PDB file of C-alpha atoms in Angstrom:
ATOM      1  CA  UNK A 200       0.001   0.277   0.083  1.00 57.00           C
ATOM      2  CA  UNK A 201       1.303   3.219  -0.756  1.00 59.00           C
ATOM      3  CA  UNK A 202       0.701   5.904   1.846  1.00 82.00           C
ATOM      4  CA  UNK A 203       0.041   9.093   1.374  1.00 91.00           C
ATOM      5  CA  UNK A 204       0.647  11.849   4.253  1.00 94.00           C
ATOM      6  CA  UNK A 205      -1.582  14.951   4.625  1.00 96.00           C
ATOM      7  CA  UNK A 206      -0.893  18.150   6.577  1.00 96.00           C
ATOM      8  CA  UNK A 207      -2.148  20.074   8.387  1.00 96.00           C
ATOM      9  CA  UNK A 208      -4.613  17.661   9.597  1.00 95.00           C
ATOM     10  CA  UNK A 209      -6.829  20.307  11.452  1.00 96.00           C
ATOM     11  CA  UNK A 210      -7.066  23.971  10.038  1.00 97.00           C
ATOM     12  CA  UNK A 211      -9.691  26.632  11.254  1.00 97.00           C
ATOM     13  CA  UNK A 212      -9.105  30.236   9.562  1.00 97.00           C
ATOM     14  CA  UNK A 213     -11.394  33.061   9.090  1.00 97.00           C
ATOM     15  CA  UNK A 214     -13.148  34.033   5.619  1.00 97.00           C
ATOM     16  CA  UNK A 215     -10.593  35.914   3.222  1.00 97.00           C
ATOM     17  CA  UNK A 216      -7.568  34.049   4.510  1.00 97.00           C
ATOM     18  CA  UNK A 217      -5.229  32.011   2.346  1.00 98.00           C
ATOM     19  CA  UNK A 218      -4.380  28.434   2.962  1.00 97.00           C
ATOM     20  CA  UNK A 219      -2.037  25.802   1.475  1.00 98.00           C
ATOM     21  CA  UNK A 220      -2.773  21.885   2.114  1.00 98.00           C
ATOM     22  CA  UNK A 221      -0.052  19.254   1.405  1.00 97.00           C
ATOM     23  CA  UNK A 222      -0.193  15.604   0.613  1.00 96.00           C
ATOM     24  CA  UNK A 223       3.119  13.857   0.547  1.00 95.00           C
ATOM     25  CA  UNK A 224       4.284  10.176  -0.089  1.00 92.00           C
ATOM     26  CA  UNK A 225       7.606   8.505  -0.572  1.00 89.00           C
ATOM     27  CA  UNK A 226       6.079   6.500  -3.298  1.00 87.00           C
ATOM     28  CA  UNK A 227       5.458   7.892  -7.202  1.00 88.00           C
ATOM     29  CA  UNK A 228       2.067   7.863  -8.589  1.00 87.00           C
ATOM     30  CA  UNK A 229       1.066   7.828 -12.078  1.00 86.00           C
ATOM     31  CA  UNK A 230      -1.702  10.206 -11.144  1.00 87.00           C
ATOM     32  CA  UNK A 231      -3.245  12.137  -8.172  1.00 91.00           C
ATOM     33  CA  UNK A 232      -6.550  13.197  -7.416  1.00 93.00           C
ATOM     34  CA  UNK A 233      -8.168  15.813  -4.878  1.00 96.00           C
ATOM     35  CA  UNK A 234     -11.614  15.151  -3.184  1.00 96.00           C
ATOM     36  CA  UNK A 235     -13.643  17.281  -0.910  1.00 96.00           C
ATOM     37  CA  UNK A 236     -16.141  15.422   1.270  1.00 95.00           C
ATOM     38  CA  UNK A 237     -18.851  16.869   3.301  1.00 93.00           C
ATOM     39  CA  UNK A 238     -20.672  15.231   6.355  1.00 88.00           C
ATOM     40  CA  UNK A 239     -22.955  12.512   5.409  1.00 88.00           C
ATOM     41  CA  UNK A 240     -21.791  12.177   2.085  1.00 91.00           C
ATOM     42  CA  UNK A 241     -18.846  10.630  -0.235  1.00 93.00           C
ATOM     43  CA  UNK A 242     -16.124  12.265  -1.648  1.00 93.00           C
ATOM     44  CA  UNK A 243     -16.275  14.328  -4.741  1.00 94.00           C
ATOM     45  CA  UNK A 244     -13.597  14.797  -7.229  1.00 93.00           C
ATOM     46  CA  UNK A 245     -12.232  18.443  -7.585  1.00 95.00           C
ATOM     47  CA  UNK A 246      -9.139  17.279 -10.085  1.00 94.00           C
ATOM     48  CA  UNK A 247      -6.725  15.197 -11.227  1.00 92.00           C
ATOM     49  CA  UNK A 248      -2.980  15.857 -11.848  1.00 92.00           C
ATOM     50  CA  UNK A 249      -1.116  13.444 -13.741  1.00 90.00           C
ATOM     51  CA  UNK A 250       2.184  15.494 -14.842  1.00 91.00           C
ATOM     52  CA  UNK A 251       5.154  15.933 -12.696  1.00 93.00           C
ATOM     53  CA  UNK A 252       5.003  19.709 -12.207  1.00 94.00           C
ATOM     54  CA  UNK A 253       1.186  20.335 -13.611  1.00 95.00           C
ATOM     55  CA  UNK A 254      -0.735  22.878 -12.161  1.00 97.00           C
ATOM     56  CA  UNK A 255      -3.906  23.318 -12.074  1.00 96.00           C
ATOM     57  CA  UNK A 256      -6.384  25.872 -11.387  1.00 96.00           C
ATOM     58  CA  UNK A 257     -10.176  25.786 -10.328  1.00 94.00           C
ATOM     59  CA  UNK A 258     -11.609  28.979  -9.604  1.00 95.00           C
ATOM     60  CA  UNK A 259      -9.823  30.090  -6.384  1.00 97.00           C
ATOM     61  CA  UNK A 260      -8.387  26.610  -6.080  1.00 97.00           C
ATOM     62  CA  UNK A 261      -5.036  25.790  -7.342  1.00 97.00           C
ATOM     63  CA  UNK A 262      -3.085  22.189  -7.524  1.00 97.00           C
ATOM     64  CA  UNK A 263       0.172  21.665  -8.001  1.00 96.00           C
ATOM     65  CA  UNK A 264       1.654  17.889  -8.721  1.00 95.00           C
ATOM     66  CA  UNK A 265       5.430  17.515  -7.682  1.00 94.00           C
ATOM     67  CA  UNK A 266       8.015  17.177 -10.265  1.00 94.00           C
ATOM     68  CA  UNK A 267       8.802  13.786  -9.087  1.00 93.00           C
ATOM     69  CA  UNK A 268       5.090  12.691  -8.866  1.00 91.00           C
ATOM     70  CA  UNK A 269       5.417  11.635  -4.975  1.00 92.00           C
ATOM     71  CA  UNK A 270       3.721  14.952  -3.776  1.00 94.00           C
ATOM     72  CA  UNK A 271       1.106  17.522  -4.784  1.00 96.00           C
ATOM     73  CA  UNK A 272      -0.368  21.058  -2.598  1.00 97.00           C
ATOM     74  CA  UNK A 273      -3.451  22.806  -2.911  1.00 97.00           C
ATOM     75  CA  UNK A 274      -3.580  26.036  -2.266  1.00 98.00           C
ATOM     76  CA  UNK A 275      -7.136  28.309  -1.568  1.00 97.00           C
ATOM     77  CA  UNK A 276      -7.282  31.592  -2.213  1.00 97.00           C
ATOM     78  CA  UNK A 277      -9.591  33.923  -0.409  1.00 98.00           C
ATOM     79  CA  UNK A 278     -11.320  31.324   1.787  1.00 97.00           C
ATOM     80  CA  UNK A 279     -15.336  31.305   1.804  1.00 97.00           C
ATOM     81  CA  UNK A 280     -17.599  29.729   4.528  1.00 96.00           C
ATOM     82  CA  UNK A 281     -18.658  27.482   1.369  1.00 95.00           C
ATOM     83  CA  UNK A 282     -15.038  25.979   1.119  1.00 96.00           C
ATOM     84  CA  UNK A 283     -15.548  24.446   4.484  1.00 96.00           C
ATOM     85  CA  UNK A 284     -14.807  20.583   4.662  1.00 95.00           C
ATOM     86  CA  UNK A 285     -12.835  17.615   3.945  1.00 96.00           C
ATOM     87  CA  UNK A 286      -9.799  17.770   1.903  1.00 97.00           C
ATOM     88  CA  UNK A 287      -8.509  14.402   0.485  1.00 97.00           C
ATOM     89  CA  UNK A 288      -5.951  13.344  -1.804  1.00 95.00           C
ATOM     90  CA  UNK A 289      -5.627  10.147  -3.522  1.00 93.00           C
ATOM     91  CA  UNK A 290      -2.841   8.393  -5.310  1.00 89.00           C
ATOM     92  CA  UNK A 291      -3.102   5.983  -8.252  1.00 82.00           C
ATOM     93  CA  UNK A 292       0.011   3.615  -8.576  1.00 74.00           C
ATOM     94  CA  UNK A 293       0.947   1.608 -11.664  1.00 64.00           C
ATOM     95  CA  UNK A 294       2.418  -0.894  -9.392  1.00 63.00           C
ATOM     96  CA  UNK A 295      -1.075  -1.496  -7.174  1.00 61.00           C
ATOM     97  CA  UNK A 296      -2.801  -1.806 -10.559  1.00 64.00           C
ATOM     98  CA  UNK A 297      -4.248   1.483  -9.973  1.00 70.00           C
ATOM     99  CA  UNK A 298      -5.857   1.081  -6.839  1.00 77.00           C
ATOM    100  CA  UNK A 299      -6.748   4.336  -5.367  1.00 84.00           C
ATOM    101  CA  UNK A 300      -5.596   5.235  -1.968  1.00 87.00           C
ATOM    102  CA  UNK A 301      -6.039   8.582   0.170  1.00 92.00           C
ATOM    103  CA  UNK A 302      -4.248  10.381   2.735  1.00 93.00           C
ATOM    104  CA  UNK A 303      -6.317  10.763   6.003  1.00 93.00           C
ATOM    105  CA  UNK A 304      -7.669  14.095   5.054  1.00 95.00           C
ATOM    106  CA  UNK A 305      -7.249  17.975   6.328  1.00 96.00           C
ATOM    107  CA  UNK A 306     -10.691  19.102   7.915  1.00 96.00           C
ATOM    108  CA  UNK A 307     -10.978  23.045   6.965  1.00 97.00           C
ATOM    109  CA  UNK A 308     -13.475  25.206   8.946  1.00 97.00           C
ATOM    110  CA  UNK A 309     -13.891  28.426   7.394  1.00 97.00           C
ATOM    111  CA  UNK A 310     -15.523  31.015   9.355  1.00 97.00           C
ATOM    112  CA  UNK A 311     -17.354  33.982   8.539  1.00 95.00           C
TER     113      UNK A 311
ATOM    114  CA  UNK B 412     -27.358   9.527 -14.791  1.00 62.00           C
ATOM    115  CA  UNK B 413     -27.822   7.619 -11.913  1.00 81.00           C
ATOM    116  CA  UNK B 414     -25.074   7.845  -9.041  1.00 93.00           C
ATOM    117  CA  UNK B 415     -23.821   4.967  -6.828  1.00 96.00           C
ATOM    118  CA  UNK B 416     -26.259   3.350  -5.135  1.00 96.00           C
ATOM    119  CA  UNK B 417     -25.716   1.804  -1.549  1.00 97.00           C
ATOM    120  CA  UNK B 418     -28.097   0.262   1.065  1.00 97.00           C
ATOM    121  CA  UNK B 419     -28.739   0.295   3.676  1.00 97.00           C
ATOM    122  CA  UNK B 420     -27.871   4.235   4.934  1.00 96.00           C
ATOM    123  CA  UNK B 421     -27.450   3.219   8.804  1.00 97.00           C
ATOM    124  CA  UNK B 422     -27.182  -0.195  10.270  1.00 98.00           C
ATOM    125  CA  UNK B 423     -26.659  -0.748  14.135  1.00 98.00           C
ATOM    126  CA  UNK B 424     -25.573  -4.279  15.356  1.00 98.00           C
ATOM    127  CA  UNK B 425     -24.279  -6.162  18.499  1.00 98.00           C
ATOM    128  CA  UNK B 426     -20.852  -7.397  18.100  1.00 97.00           C
ATOM    129  CA  UNK B 427     -20.535 -11.161  16.916  1.00 97.00           C
ATOM    130  CA  UNK B 428     -23.468 -10.184  14.386  1.00 98.00           C
ATOM    131  CA  UNK B 429     -23.231 -10.488  10.874  1.00 98.00           C
ATOM    132  CA  UNK B 430     -23.995  -7.397   8.467  1.00 98.00           C
ATOM    133  CA  UNK B 431     -24.086  -7.177   4.856  1.00 98.00           C
ATOM    134  CA  UNK B 432     -23.945  -4.178   2.593  1.00 98.00           C
ATOM    135  CA  UNK B 433     -25.094  -3.695  -0.880  1.00 97.00           C
ATOM    136  CA  UNK B 434     -23.793  -1.295  -3.510  1.00 97.00           C
ATOM    137  CA  UNK B 435     -25.077  -0.782  -7.312  1.00 97.00           C
ATOM    138  CA  UNK B 436     -22.681   1.122  -9.089  1.00 96.00           C
ATOM    139  CA  UNK B 437     -23.093   3.545 -12.269  1.00 95.00           C
ATOM    140  CA  UNK B 438     -24.105   1.706 -15.203  1.00 93.00           C
ATOM    141  CA  UNK B 439     -21.397   0.194 -17.324  1.00 91.00           C
ATOM    142  CA  UNK B 440     -18.324   1.276 -14.817  1.00 93.00           C
ATOM    143  CA  UNK B 441     -16.175  -1.347 -15.009  1.00 92.00           C
ATOM    144  CA  UNK B 442     -14.397  -0.504 -11.741  1.00 92.00           C
ATOM    145  CA  UNK B 443     -15.605  -1.085  -8.230  1.00 94.00           C
ATOM    146  CA  UNK B 444     -14.351  -0.115  -4.807  1.00 95.00           C
ATOM    147  CA  UNK B 445     -15.428  -0.783  -1.259  1.00 97.00           C
ATOM    148  CA  UNK B 446     -13.460   1.810   1.273  1.00 97.00           C
ATOM    149  CA  UNK B 447     -13.971   2.115   5.201  1.00 97.00           C
ATOM    150  CA  UNK B 448     -13.903   5.571   6.566  1.00 96.00           C
ATOM    151  CA  UNK B 449     -13.413   5.852  10.384  1.00 94.00           C
ATOM    152  CA  UNK B 450     -14.895   9.376  11.739  1.00 88.00           C
ATOM    153  CA  UNK B 451     -12.399  11.823  10.940  1.00 83.00           C
ATOM    154  CA  UNK B 452     -10.178  10.272   8.950  1.00 88.00           C
ATOM    155  CA  UNK B 453      -9.714   9.447   5.015  1.00 92.00           C
ATOM    156  CA  UNK B 454     -11.018   6.537   3.256  1.00 95.00           C
ATOM    157  CA  UNK B 455      -9.376   3.178   3.442  1.00 94.00           C
ATOM    158  CA  UNK B 456      -9.822   0.601   0.611  1.00 93.00           C
ATOM    159  CA  UNK B 457     -10.508  -2.543   1.357  1.00 96.00           C
ATOM    160  CA  UNK B 458     -11.103  -4.294  -1.876  1.00 95.00           C
ATOM    161  CA  UNK B 459     -11.107  -3.010  -5.350  1.00 92.00           C
ATOM    162  CA  UNK B 460     -12.786  -5.220  -8.471  1.00 93.00           C
ATOM    163  CA  UNK B 461     -12.131  -4.900 -12.109  1.00 91.00           C
ATOM    164  CA  UNK B 462     -15.583  -6.298 -13.754  1.00 90.00           C
ATOM    165  CA  UNK B 463     -15.954  -9.478 -11.530  1.00 86.00           C
ATOM    166  CA  UNK B 464     -12.160  -9.880 -10.755  1.00 91.00           C
ATOM    167  CA  UNK B 465     -10.442  -8.803  -7.686  1.00 92.00           C
ATOM    168  CA  UNK B 466      -7.507  -6.205  -8.314  1.00 88.00           C
ATOM    169  CA  UNK B 467      -6.558  -5.399  -4.732  1.00 88.00           C
ATOM    170  CA  UNK B 468      -7.612  -6.560  -1.593  1.00 93.00           C
ATOM    171  CA  UNK B 469      -4.677  -6.202   0.282  1.00 90.00           C
ATOM    172  CA  UNK B 470      -6.418  -4.293   3.190  1.00 91.00           C
ATOM    173  CA  UNK B 471      -9.266  -6.661   3.659  1.00 95.00           C
ATOM    174  CA  UNK B 472      -9.122  -8.160   6.743  1.00 95.00           C
ATOM    175  CA  UNK B 473     -10.017 -11.643   5.431  1.00 95.00           C
ATOM    176  CA  UNK B 474     -10.816 -13.694   8.334  1.00 96.00           C
ATOM    177  CA  UNK B 475     -14.296 -11.419   9.027  1.00 97.00           C
ATOM    178  CA  UNK B 476     -14.678  -9.566   5.488  1.00 98.00           C
ATOM    179  CA  UNK B 477     -16.044 -10.590   2.484  1.00 98.00           C
ATOM    180  CA  UNK B 478     -16.929  -9.210  -0.710  1.00 97.00           C
ATOM    181  CA  UNK B 479     -18.258 -10.399  -3.979  1.00 96.00           C
ATOM    182  CA  UNK B 480     -19.158  -9.090  -7.356  1.00 95.00           C
ATOM    183  CA  UNK B 481     -20.161 -12.103  -9.074  1.00 82.00           C
ATOM    184  CA  UNK B 482     -21.861 -10.685 -12.557  1.00 87.00           C
ATOM    185  CA  UNK B 483     -19.655  -7.864 -12.698  1.00 85.00           C
ATOM    186  CA  UNK B 484     -22.381  -5.485 -11.573  1.00 92.00           C
ATOM    187  CA  UNK B 485     -23.425  -5.161  -8.029  1.00 96.00           C
ATOM    188  CA  UNK B 486     -21.635  -5.754  -5.203  1.00 97.00           C
ATOM    189  CA  UNK B 487     -21.908  -6.967  -1.376  1.00 97.00           C
ATOM    190  CA  UNK B 488     -19.240  -6.258   1.589  1.00 98.00           C
ATOM    191  CA  UNK B 489     -20.055  -8.827   4.758  1.00 98.00           C
ATOM    192  CA  UNK B 490     -18.659  -8.849   8.165  1.00 98.00           C
ATOM    193  CA  UNK B 491     -19.016 -11.868   9.983  1.00 97.00           C
ATOM    194  CA  UNK B 492     -18.408 -11.604  13.151  1.00 97.00           C
ATOM    195  CA  UNK B 493     -18.222  -7.846  13.723  1.00 97.00           C
ATOM    196  CA  UNK B 494     -16.117  -6.209  16.177  1.00 97.00           C
ATOM    197  CA  UNK B 495     -16.627  -3.111  17.800  1.00 97.00           C
ATOM    198  CA  UNK B 496     -13.706  -1.496  15.815  1.00 96.00           C
ATOM    199  CA  UNK B 497     -15.779  -2.116  12.638  1.00 97.00           C
ATOM    200  CA  UNK B 498     -17.938   0.972  13.475  1.00 97.00           C
ATOM    201  CA  UNK B 499     -17.088   2.903  10.567  1.00 97.00           C
ATOM    202  CA  UNK B 500     -18.832   4.423   7.165  1.00 97.00           C
ATOM    203  CA  UNK B 501     -18.519   2.001   4.331  1.00 98.00           C
ATOM    204  CA  UNK B 502     -18.182   3.616   0.941  1.00 97.00           C
ATOM    205  CA  UNK B 503     -18.683   2.244  -2.327  1.00 97.00           C
ATOM    206  CA  UNK B 504     -17.055   4.294  -5.330  1.00 95.00           C
ATOM    207  CA  UNK B 505     -16.745   3.126  -9.063  1.00 94.00           C
ATOM    208  CA  UNK B 506     -15.407   4.271 -11.898  1.00 91.00           C
ATOM    209  CA  UNK B 507     -15.129   3.712 -16.120  1.00 88.00           C
ATOM    210  CA  UNK B 508     -11.781   1.787 -15.586  1.00 78.00           C
ATOM    211  CA  UNK B 509      -8.643   1.155 -13.834  1.00 69.00           C
ATOM    212  CA  UNK B 510      -6.937   3.299 -15.946  1.00 70.00           C
ATOM    213  CA  UNK B 511      -5.074   6.333 -14.008  1.00 61.00           C
ATOM    214  CA  UNK B 512      -6.707   9.364 -13.207  1.00 69.00           C
ATOM    215  CA  UNK B 513     -10.252   8.039 -14.169  1.00 79.00           C
ATOM    216  CA  UNK B 514     -12.918   9.836 -11.640  1.00 86.00           C
ATOM    217  CA  UNK B 515     -13.974   7.641  -8.855  1.00 90.00           C
ATOM    218  CA  UNK B 516     -17.917   8.328  -8.142  1.00 93.00           C
ATOM    219  CA  UNK B 517     -18.589   7.560  -4.581  1.00 94.00           C
ATOM    220  CA  UNK B 518     -22.211   6.875  -2.630  1.00 95.00           C
ATOM    221  CA  UNK B 519     -23.479   8.055   0.542  1.00 94.00           C
ATOM    222  CA  UNK B 520     -22.187   5.338   2.408  1.00 96.00           C
ATOM    223  CA  UNK B 521     -23.655   2.973   5.009  1.00 97.00           C
ATOM    224  CA  UNK B 522     -22.846   4.064   8.385  1.00 97.00           C
ATOM    225  CA  UNK B 523     -22.154   1.153  10.865  1.00 98.00           C
ATOM    226  CA  UNK B 524     -22.417   0.832  14.175  1.00 98.00           C
ATOM    227  CA  UNK B 525     -21.160  -2.164  16.369  1.00 98.00           C
ATOM    228  CA  UNK B 526     -22.451  -1.924  19.887  1.00 97.00           C
TER     229      UNK B 526
END
């Protein structure tokens, strides 16, 4: 099993602040995905990154895949209360038949 | 398009009892996953099917957990006998295929409480 470490585990910020969430591993992934999960629901895909060094933007969210494809970051600009949720990174590895393994998540709370 | 359907939504059982969860993936999706999510943590992969074959079950506690996907569509996950530490949300997900980067679509999960 390829382990994914996420940091920080918890984050509480005020509306308008910026934040960065990290996802790290010692393994190389063929792709890495970021999901967001709200209470009582399953995770929903935000983005998939495939190429080392790739940067993708989704409105106020910026995702980056490390050059070595072992790590990724999620940056949120001007956070809003609607961004509150559990942010999960998930990696698919060739050696595991592309089994999708998740990190433990970062729980984000944005207060007005 | 109908999403991933799971049932039941909630289940409370006593320890040492048996329980089964059912999942109907999105039509046409070849890959099906079962995950266990303990409160406050990320989902832990239990088993991944490609059609009706097992791709990865390395984290499935096989002494008490079993899963099947006989016709390559619906799947059931069974726990027998249940332990207190099995209390968690069991999530089913499906994707078009096992290729890297394919989006996984999740059901709402079954919340299991073992007392």
